[in-house]
Amino acid sequence: MEEIKTAAPAQEPPKKVRRVGTVAFSLLLIASGFLLIAQQFLPNFDLLYVFRFAPALLILLGIEVLIYGTNTKVQMKFDWLAIVGSAVTLCIVGAATLAPYVWQYMGPANAAAENAYEHRFTDGLYNAMNDDPALKSRISNLYVSVSLNHYGDNTLQEGDYVYAEACLGNTYYATAEDFAADCLRIYQAAKKADIPVRNYSFYTDTDRSNTARGYRLDFLASQAEALTAAELANQVDETYYYNGDIYGTLEERLDAERADTGEIASDAFAPETEESAPLEPTTEEPTTEEPTEDIAASEQTYNG
């Protein structure tokens, strides 16, 4: 018998291997080099704006996957070394992008400019109250804080943060309106001296004794523009103290004292109540007790 010979199947040519990430990494290295050179030699070059297009690297990787994944003659593999290198390169470029901004906000030139403004405004606010020595004497501590929140030169501009805080003597204020009136006068003095304070914070110097009462008032300069002391007093936060503890309302503070001593010993906080009428003394007439049946029976036996 003749043997039946079958032809060997034709072998497919080996597929070309294409690594996803190699092209994207190469383009990223080239672009990063040009951008870093431009940052060094072009003072007005905004690298941060260009860095916002970093997600375009993901688009390049996606294009590589589409091209190689749909080609049946190509074997696709991921070039993990290139992908990791791309991530490291982005971190380096990002650090180089943020370095000038960090230096601007945290560098010695910025801190020196802020300190100069703070001393100038604090001294100016103290001097602005020379015409009101009584008010000035009630200020135990005052300072103006400045934060330059813009990139570029170290001059005060619109949008920068200017904050004033003042501590006032607690013993001078019997009511919240008195406290708010002094706060308003300090605000008006700063405005008259052209000190651009945007936020104000006032509080009293409280010793936290059992009869102490604290006040605090925070407001924006634009908020206090047309308000009176009585209207500002509605925004004053009052605190009360008893045995070193802080209470937000007078009722809570009085309840704490009642729970501790059974009465309100502090006349300064005693609520105004109607005087209760004194109790009329009651006298009970002595009553004679009727002899019990047992005693009566014993007397009859004795007499018999």
mmCIF file of C-alpha atoms in Angstrom:
data_model
loop_
_atom_site.group_PDB
_atom_site.id
_atom_site.type_symbol
_atom_site.label_atom_id
_atom_site.label_comp_id
_atom_site.label_asym_id
_atom_site.label_seq_id
_atom_site.Cartn_x
_atom_site.Cartn_y
_atom_site.Cartn_z
ATOM 1 C CA MET A 1 0.000 0.000 0.000
ATOM 2 C CA GLU A 2 1.171 3.431 -0.802
ATOM 3 C CA GLU A 3 1.575 5.787 2.124
ATOM 4 C CA ILE A 4 -0.586 8.912 2.084
ATOM 5 C CA LYS A 5 1.575 11.906 2.678
ATOM 6 C CA THR A 6 0.059 15.066 4.119
ATOM 7 C CA ALA A 7 1.630 18.452 3.665
ATOM 8 C CA ALA A 8 2.900 20.089 6.847
ATOM 9 C CA PRO A 9 0.883 23.152 7.842
ATOM 10 C CA ALA A 10 2.505 26.414 6.899
ATOM 11 C CA GLN A 11 3.997 28.174 9.859
ATOM 12 C CA GLU A 12 2.878 31.734 10.503
ATOM 13 C CA PRO A 13 5.644 34.302 10.564
ATOM 14 C CA PRO A 14 6.496 35.461 14.104
ATOM 15 C CA LYS A 15 4.642 38.554 15.237
ATOM 16 C CA LYS A 16 6.521 41.735 15.841
ATOM 17 C CA VAL A 17 6.663 42.765 19.472
ATOM 18 C CA ARG A 18 5.573 46.326 20.201
ATOM 19 C CA ARG A 19 5.908 47.779 23.689
ATOM 20 C CA VAL A 20 3.273 50.232 24.857
ATOM 21 C CA GLY A 21 4.790 53.204 26.626
ATOM 22 C CA THR A 22 8.082 53.526 24.776
ATOM 23 C CA VAL A 23 6.871 56.204 22.353
ATOM 24 C CA ALA A 24 5.051 58.169 25.070
ATOM 25 C CA PHE A 25 8.086 58.083 27.336
ATOM 26 C CA SER A 26 10.369 59.266 24.531
ATOM 27 C CA LEU A 27 8.100 62.195 23.664
ATOM 28 C CA LEU A 28 7.749 63.080 27.355
ATOM 29 C CA LEU A 29 11.531 63.236 27.805
ATOM 30 C CA ILE A 30 11.923 65.514 24.800
ATOM 31 C CA ALA A 31 9.083 67.833 25.860
ATOM 32 C CA SER A 32 10.309 67.976 29.466
ATOM 33 C CA GLY A 33 13.792 68.973 28.383
ATOM 34 C CA PHE A 34 12.514 71.833 26.225
ATOM 35 C CA LEU A 35 10.173 73.066 28.959
ATOM 36 C CA LEU A 36 12.858 73.094 31.661
ATOM 37 C CA ILE A 37 15.235 74.982 29.370
ATOM 38 C CA ALA A 38 12.518 77.518 28.592
ATOM 39 C CA GLN A 39 11.874 78.028 32.300
ATOM 40 C CA GLN A 40 15.531 78.831 32.896
ATOM 41 C CA PHE A 41 15.950 81.386 30.111
ATOM 42 C CA LEU A 42 12.462 82.903 29.778
ATOM 43 C CA PRO A 43 11.494 84.757 32.966
ATOM 44 C CA ASN A 44 7.842 85.118 31.985
ATOM 45 C CA PHE A 45 7.437 81.511 30.892
ATOM 46 C CA ASP A 46 4.581 79.909 32.853
ATOM 47 C CA LEU A 47 5.562 76.278 33.278
ATOM 48 C CA LEU A 48 2.634 75.661 35.607
ATOM 49 C CA TYR A 49 0.194 76.445 32.803
ATOM 50 C CA VAL A 50 1.928 73.978 30.472
ATOM 51 C CA PHE A 51 2.072 71.316 33.181
ATOM 52 C CA ARG A 52 -1.720 71.272 33.221
ATOM 53 C CA PHE A 53 -1.549 69.345 29.953
ATOM 54 C CA ALA A 54 0.273 66.428 31.635
ATOM 55 C CA PRO A 55 -2.808 64.147 31.249
ATOM 56 C CA ALA A 56 -2.052 64.208 27.506
ATOM 57 C CA LEU A 57 0.450 61.449 28.330
ATOM 58 C CA LEU A 58 -2.482 59.139 29.045
ATOM 59 C CA ILE A 59 -3.887 59.959 25.606
ATOM 60 C CA LEU A 60 -0.596 58.944 23.998
ATOM 61 C CA LEU A 61 -0.616 55.646 25.874
ATOM 62 C CA GLY A 62 -4.195 55.032 24.778
ATOM 63 C CA ILE A 63 -3.302 55.686 21.143
ATOM 64 C CA GLU A 64 -0.454 53.172 21.374
ATOM 65 C CA VAL A 65 -2.810 50.561 22.819
ATOM 66 C CA LEU A 66 -5.330 51.139 20.012
ATOM 67 C CA ILE A 67 -2.723 50.912 17.266
ATOM 68 C CA TYR A 68 -0.931 47.833 18.555
ATOM 69 C CA GLY A 69 -3.986 46.081 19.984
ATOM 70 C CA THR A 70 -5.953 46.094 16.723
ATOM 71 C CA ASN A 71 -3.033 44.904 14.585
ATOM 72 C CA THR A 72 -3.112 41.104 14.360
ATOM 73 C CA LYS A 73 0.478 41.015 13.123
ATOM 74 C CA VAL A 74 1.773 42.697 16.251
ATOM 75 C CA GLN A 75 2.232 41.282 19.724
ATOM 76 C CA MET A 76 1.561 44.025 22.274
ATOM 77 C CA LYS A 77 3.425 44.237 25.571
ATOM 78 C CA PHE A 78 3.602 46.953 28.157
ATOM 79 C CA ASP A 79 6.937 48.595 28.684
ATOM 80 C CA TRP A 80 6.693 48.951 32.450
ATOM 81 C CA LEU A 81 10.120 50.497 32.694
ATOM 82 C CA ALA A 82 9.048 53.287 30.334
ATOM 83 C CA ILE A 83 5.776 53.793 32.205
ATOM 84 C CA VAL A 84 7.567 54.086 35.551
ATOM 85 C CA GLY A 85 10.096 56.420 33.937
ATOM 86 C CA SER A 86 7.258 58.610 32.674
ATOM 87 C CA ALA A 87 5.814 58.876 36.181
ATOM 88 C CA VAL A 88 9.209 59.806 37.631
ATOM 89 C CA THR A 89 9.754 62.389 34.903
ATOM 90 C CA LEU A 90 6.373 63.975 35.611
ATOM 91 C CA CYS A 91 7.270 64.218 39.300
ATOM 92 C CA ILE A 92 10.563 65.929 38.472
ATOM 93 C CA VAL A 93 8.930 68.414 36.116
ATOM 94 C CA GLY A 94 6.138 69.033 38.616
ATOM 95 C CA ALA A 95 8.633 69.770 41.381
ATOM 96 C CA ALA A 96 10.487 72.160 39.093
ATOM 97 C CA THR A 97 7.190 73.827 38.254
ATOM 98 C CA LEU A 98 6.146 74.365 41.875
ATOM 99 C CA ALA A 99 9.563 75.353 43.207
ATOM 100 C CA PRO A 100 9.301 79.057 42.217
ATOM 101 C CA TYR A 101 5.843 79.333 43.766
ATOM 102 C CA VAL A 102 6.947 77.682 47.011
ATOM 103 C CA TRP A 103 9.955 79.990 47.154
ATOM 104 C CA GLN A 104 7.711 82.975 46.506
ATOM 105 C CA TYR A 105 5.299 82.162 49.346
ATOM 106 C CA MET A 106 7.783 80.726 51.847
ATOM 107 C CA GLY A 107 11.044 82.388 50.916
ATOM 108 C CA PRO A 108 12.822 85.031 52.994
ATOM 109 C CA ALA A 109 11.834 87.903 50.698
ATOM 110 C CA ASN A 110 8.133 87.174 51.133
ATOM 111 C CA ALA A 111 8.430 86.758 54.907
ATOM 112 C CA ALA A 112 10.413 90.003 55.198
ATOM 113 C CA ALA A 113 7.782 91.900 53.202
ATOM 114 C CA GLU A 114 4.952 90.522 55.344
ATOM 115 C CA ASN A 115 6.784 91.423 58.576
ATOM 116 C CA ALA A 116 7.410 94.949 57.308
ATOM 117 C CA TYR A 117 3.722 95.426 56.521
ATOM 118 C CA GLU A 118 2.671 93.983 59.885
ATOM 119 C CA HIS A 119 4.910 96.337 61.885
ATOM 120 C CA ARG A 120 3.866 99.303 59.791
ATOM 121 C CA PHE A 121 0.132 98.643 60.123
ATOM 122 C CA THR A 122 0.301 97.764 63.831
ATOM 123 C CA ASP A 123 2.202 100.952 64.661
ATOM 124 C CA GLY A 124 -0.121 102.957 62.435
ATOM 125 C CA LEU A 125 -3.212 101.616 64.220
ATOM 126 C CA TYR A 126 -1.767 102.447 67.629
ATOM 127 C CA ASN A 127 -0.895 105.953 66.455
ATOM 128 C CA ALA A 128 -4.361 106.396 64.971
ATOM 129 C CA MET A 129 -5.830 106.165 68.483
ATOM 130 C CA ASN A 130 -3.671 108.914 69.972
ATOM 131 C CA ASP A 131 -6.705 111.208 69.855
ATOM 132 C CA ASP A 132 -8.588 108.756 72.088
ATOM 133 C CA PRO A 133 -6.226 107.908 74.965
ATOM 134 C CA ALA A 134 -8.992 106.344 77.064
ATOM 135 C CA LEU A 135 -9.695 103.789 74.352
ATOM 136 C CA LYS A 136 -5.991 103.226 73.735
ATOM 137 C CA SER A 137 -5.411 102.507 77.427
ATOM 138 C CA ARG A 138 -8.025 99.733 77.337
ATOM 139 C CA ILE A 139 -6.093 97.815 74.676
ATOM 140 C CA SER A 140 -3.853 95.234 76.313
ATOM 141 C CA ASN A 141 -2.667 93.703 73.049
ATOM 142 C CA LEU A 142 -3.053 94.565 69.359
ATOM 143 C CA TYR A 143 -1.431 93.329 66.188
ATOM 144 C CA VAL A 144 -2.088 93.276 62.449
ATOM 145 C CA SER A 145 -1.272 90.140 60.453
ATOM 146 C CA VAL A 146 -0.517 90.258 56.711
ATOM 147 C CA SER A 147 -0.359 87.394 54.196
ATOM 148 C CA LEU A 148 0.663 88.062 50.594
ATOM 149 C CA ASN A 149 -1.409 85.578 48.592
ATOM 150 C CA HIS A 150 -0.285 86.446 45.063
ATOM 151 C CA TYR A 151 2.625 85.370 42.869
ATOM 152 C CA GLY A 152 5.077 87.970 41.672
ATOM 153 C CA ASP A 153 6.344 90.994 43.543
ATOM 154 C CA ASN A 154 6.115 91.347 47.325
ATOM 155 C CA THR A 155 3.808 94.353 47.402
ATOM 156 C CA LEU A 156 0.378 94.404 49.005
ATOM 157 C CA GLN A 157 -2.341 93.928 46.406
ATOM 158 C CA GLU A 158 -6.083 93.441 46.232
ATOM 159 C CA GLY A 159 -6.973 90.021 47.563
ATOM 160 C CA ASP A 160 -4.101 89.776 50.051
ATOM 161 C CA TYR A 161 -5.068 88.939 53.623
ATOM 162 C CA VAL A 162 -4.890 91.689 56.270
ATOM 163 C CA TYR A 163 -6.222 90.705 59.715
ATOM 164 C CA ALA A 164 -6.364 92.769 62.929
ATOM 165 C CA GLU A 165 -6.827 91.338 66.424
ATOM 166 C CA ALA A 166 -7.177 93.315 69.646
ATOM 167 C CA CYS A 167 -7.479 92.253 73.265
ATOM 168 C CA LEU A 168 -9.451 94.650 75.456
ATOM 169 C CA GLY A 169 -9.614 94.897 79.255
ATOM 170 C CA ASN A 170 -12.533 92.894 80.578
ATOM 171 C CA THR A 171 -13.180 95.063 83.660
ATOM 172 C CA TYR A 172 -14.246 98.053 81.562
ATOM 173 C CA TYR A 173 -17.319 96.484 79.972
ATOM 174 C CA ALA A 174 -20.579 95.932 81.768
ATOM 175 C CA THR A 175 -22.588 95.135 78.623
ATOM 176 C CA ALA A 176 -21.995 93.740 75.169
ATOM 177 C CA GLU A 177 -22.964 97.060 73.612
ATOM 178 C CA ASP A 178 -20.188 98.870 75.503
ATOM 179 C CA PHE A 179 -17.719 96.323 74.213
ATOM 180 C CA ALA A 180 -19.050 96.604 70.632
ATOM 181 C CA ALA A 181 -18.794 100.406 70.813
ATOM 182 C CA ASP A 182 -15.043 100.245 71.493
ATOM 183 C CA CYS A 183 -14.589 97.679 68.716
ATOM 184 C CA LEU A 184 -16.353 100.006 66.316
ATOM 185 C CA ARG A 185 -14.147 102.929 67.335
ATOM 186 C CA ILE A 186 -11.003 100.912 66.650
ATOM 187 C CA TYR A 187 -12.371 99.959 63.227
ATOM 188 C CA GLN A 188 -13.126 103.603 62.459
ATOM 189 C CA ALA A 189 -9.611 104.631 63.547
ATOM 190 C CA ALA A 190 -8.067 102.066 61.193
ATOM 191 C CA LYS A 191 -10.257 103.234 58.350
ATOM 192 C CA LYS A 192 -9.348 106.862 58.972
ATOM 193 C CA ALA A 193 -5.637 105.968 58.930
ATOM 194 C CA ASP A 194 -6.047 104.094 55.594
ATOM 195 C CA ILE A 195 -4.971 100.760 57.098
ATOM 196 C CA PRO A 196 -6.459 98.144 54.727
ATOM 197 C CA VAL A 197 -7.704 95.656 57.324
ATOM 198 C CA ARG A 198 -10.274 93.212 55.935
ATOM 199 C CA ASN A 199 -11.000 91.055 59.010
ATOM 200 C CA TYR A 200 -11.301 92.184 62.620
ATOM 201 C CA SER A 201 -11.303 90.097 65.781
ATOM 202 C CA PHE A 202 -11.814 91.507 69.288
ATOM 203 C CA TYR A 203 -11.950 89.755 72.638
ATOM 204 C CA THR A 204 -11.741 90.637 76.313
ATOM 205 C CA ASP A 205 -8.945 89.766 78.698
ATOM 206 C CA THR A 206 -10.864 87.490 81.040
ATOM 207 C CA ASP A 207 -9.461 86.196 84.319
ATOM 208 C CA ARG A 208 -11.995 83.331 84.459
ATOM 209 C CA SER A 209 -13.078 84.077 88.004
ATOM 210 C CA ASN A 210 -16.512 83.014 89.180
ATOM 211 C CA THR A 211 -17.934 86.447 88.343
ATOM 212 C CA ALA A 212 -16.079 86.884 85.047
ATOM 213 C CA ARG A 213 -17.874 87.521 81.788
ATOM 214 C CA GLY A 214 -16.065 87.364 78.442
ATOM 215 C CA TYR A 215 -16.883 88.988 75.105
ATOM 216 C CA ARG A 216 -15.747 88.235 71.572
ATOM 217 C CA LEU A 217 -16.637 89.936 68.276
ATOM 218 C CA ASP A 218 -15.497 89.071 64.736
ATOM 219 C CA PHE A 219 -16.574 90.940 61.619
ATOM 220 C CA LEU A 220 -15.485 92.007 58.149
ATOM 221 C CA ALA A 221 -14.604 95.610 57.423
ATOM 222 C CA SER A 222 -17.306 95.755 54.781
ATOM 223 C CA GLN A 223 -19.810 94.343 57.272
ATOM 224 C CA ALA A 224 -19.275 97.075 59.877
ATOM 225 C CA GLU A 225 -19.432 99.909 57.349
ATOM 226 C CA ALA A 226 -22.955 101.110 58.201
ATOM 227 C CA LEU A 227 -23.643 99.410 61.544
ATOM 228 C CA THR A 228 -24.068 101.035 64.933
ATOM 229 C CA ALA A 229 -22.688 99.755 68.227
ATOM 230 C CA ALA A 230 -26.128 98.455 69.201
ATOM 231 C CA GLU A 231 -26.370 96.491 65.932
ATOM 232 C CA LEU A 232 -22.856 95.088 66.327
ATOM 233 C CA ALA A 233 -23.707 94.037 69.876
ATOM 234 C CA ASN A 234 -26.122 91.470 68.435
ATOM 235 C CA GLN A 235 -23.103 89.639 66.995
ATOM 236 C CA VAL A 236 -21.082 89.594 70.226
ATOM 237 C CA ASP A 237 -20.449 86.158 71.707
ATOM 238 C CA GLU A 238 -20.649 86.123 75.500
ATOM 239 C CA THR A 239 -18.989 83.528 77.717
ATOM 240 C CA TYR A 240 -19.381 82.964 81.452
ATOM 241 C CA TYR A 241 -17.041 81.247 83.899
ATOM 242 C CA TYR A 242 -17.463 79.207 87.030
ATOM 243 C CA ASN A 243 -14.669 77.276 88.737
ATOM 244 C CA GLY A 244 -12.534 77.585 85.623
ATOM 245 C CA ASP A 245 -15.183 76.109 83.284
ATOM 246 C CA ILE A 246 -16.600 78.013 80.310
ATOM 247 C CA TYR A 247 -20.322 78.338 79.634
ATOM 248 C CA GLY A 248 -21.938 79.767 76.541
ATOM 249 C CA THR A 249 -25.052 81.126 78.205
ATOM 250 C CA LEU A 250 -25.863 82.707 81.545
ATOM 251 C CA GLU A 251 -28.452 80.018 82.260
ATOM 252 C CA GLU A 252 -25.843 77.247 81.920
ATOM 253 C CA ARG A 253 -23.462 79.083 84.233
ATOM 254 C CA LEU A 254 -26.163 79.639 86.874
ATOM 255 C CA ASP A 255 -27.250 75.997 86.641
ATOM 256 C CA ALA A 256 -23.652 74.937 87.295
ATOM 257 C CA GLU A 257 -23.487 77.122 90.400
ATOM 258 C CA ARG A 258 -26.834 75.849 91.670
ATOM 259 C CA ALA A 259 -25.707 72.265 91.160
ATOM 260 C CA ASP A 260 -22.512 72.981 93.057
ATOM 261 C CA THR A 261 -23.714 75.099 95.977
ATOM 262 C CA GLY A 262 -27.480 74.857 95.863
ATOM 263 C CA GLU A 263 -27.812 78.631 95.486
ATOM 264 C CA ILE A 264 -26.537 81.592 93.459
ATOM 265 C CA ALA A 265 -23.855 83.264 95.515
ATOM 266 C CA SER A 266 -22.721 85.763 92.851
ATOM 267 C CA ASP A 267 -24.834 88.912 93.007
ATOM 268 C CA ALA A 268 -23.504 90.015 89.629
ATOM 269 C CA PHE A 269 -25.270 87.076 87.971
ATOM 270 C CA ALA A 270 -28.292 86.693 90.255
ATOM 271 C CA PRO A 271 -31.436 86.910 88.134
ATOM 272 C CA GLU A 272 -33.938 89.595 88.920
ATOM 273 C CA THR A 273 -36.868 87.862 90.543
ATOM 274 C CA GLU A 274 -39.814 89.120 92.454
ATOM 275 C CA GLU A 275 -39.231 89.149 96.157
ATOM 276 C CA SER A 276 -41.197 86.373 97.697
ATOM 277 C CA ALA A 277 -43.444 87.270 100.598
ATOM 278 C CA PRO A 278 -42.165 86.056 103.966
ATOM 279 C CA LEU A 279 -43.903 83.056 105.287
ATOM 280 C CA GLU A 280 -46.381 83.871 108.111
ATOM 281 C CA PRO A 281 -45.582 82.008 111.299
ATOM 282 C CA THR A 282 -48.117 79.352 112.092
ATOM 283 C CA THR A 283 -48.971 78.403 115.654
ATOM 284 C CA GLU A 284 -50.637 75.158 116.443
ATOM 285 C CA GLU A 285 -52.912 74.960 119.471
ATOM 286 C CA PRO A 286 -51.942 72.204 121.832
ATOM 287 C CA THR A 287 -54.328 69.315 121.705
ATOM 288 C CA THR A 288 -55.066 66.946 124.519
ATOM 289 C CA GLU A 289 -55.017 63.320 123.651
ATOM 290 C CA GLU A 290 -58.028 61.269 124.674
ATOM 291 C CA PRO A 291 -57.146 58.328 126.894
ATOM 292 C CA THR A 292 -57.188 55.092 125.071
ATOM 293 C CA GLU A 293 -59.604 52.293 125.878
ATOM 294 C CA ASP A 294 -56.886 50.261 127.602
ATOM 295 C CA ILE A 295 -56.124 53.079 130.037
ATOM 296 C CA ALA A 296 -59.835 53.599 130.799
ATOM 297 C CA ALA A 297 -60.320 49.893 131.464
ATOM 298 C CA SER A 298 -57.394 49.785 133.843
ATOM 299 C CA GLU A 299 -58.787 52.749 135.795
ATOM 300 C CA GLN A 300 -62.147 51.010 136.241
ATOM 301 C CA THR A 301 -60.396 47.890 137.559
ATOM 302 C CA TYR A 302 -58.398 49.917 140.024
ATOM 303 C CA ASN A 303 -61.502 51.690 141.338
ATOM 304 C CA GLY A 304 -63.366 48.458 141.689
#
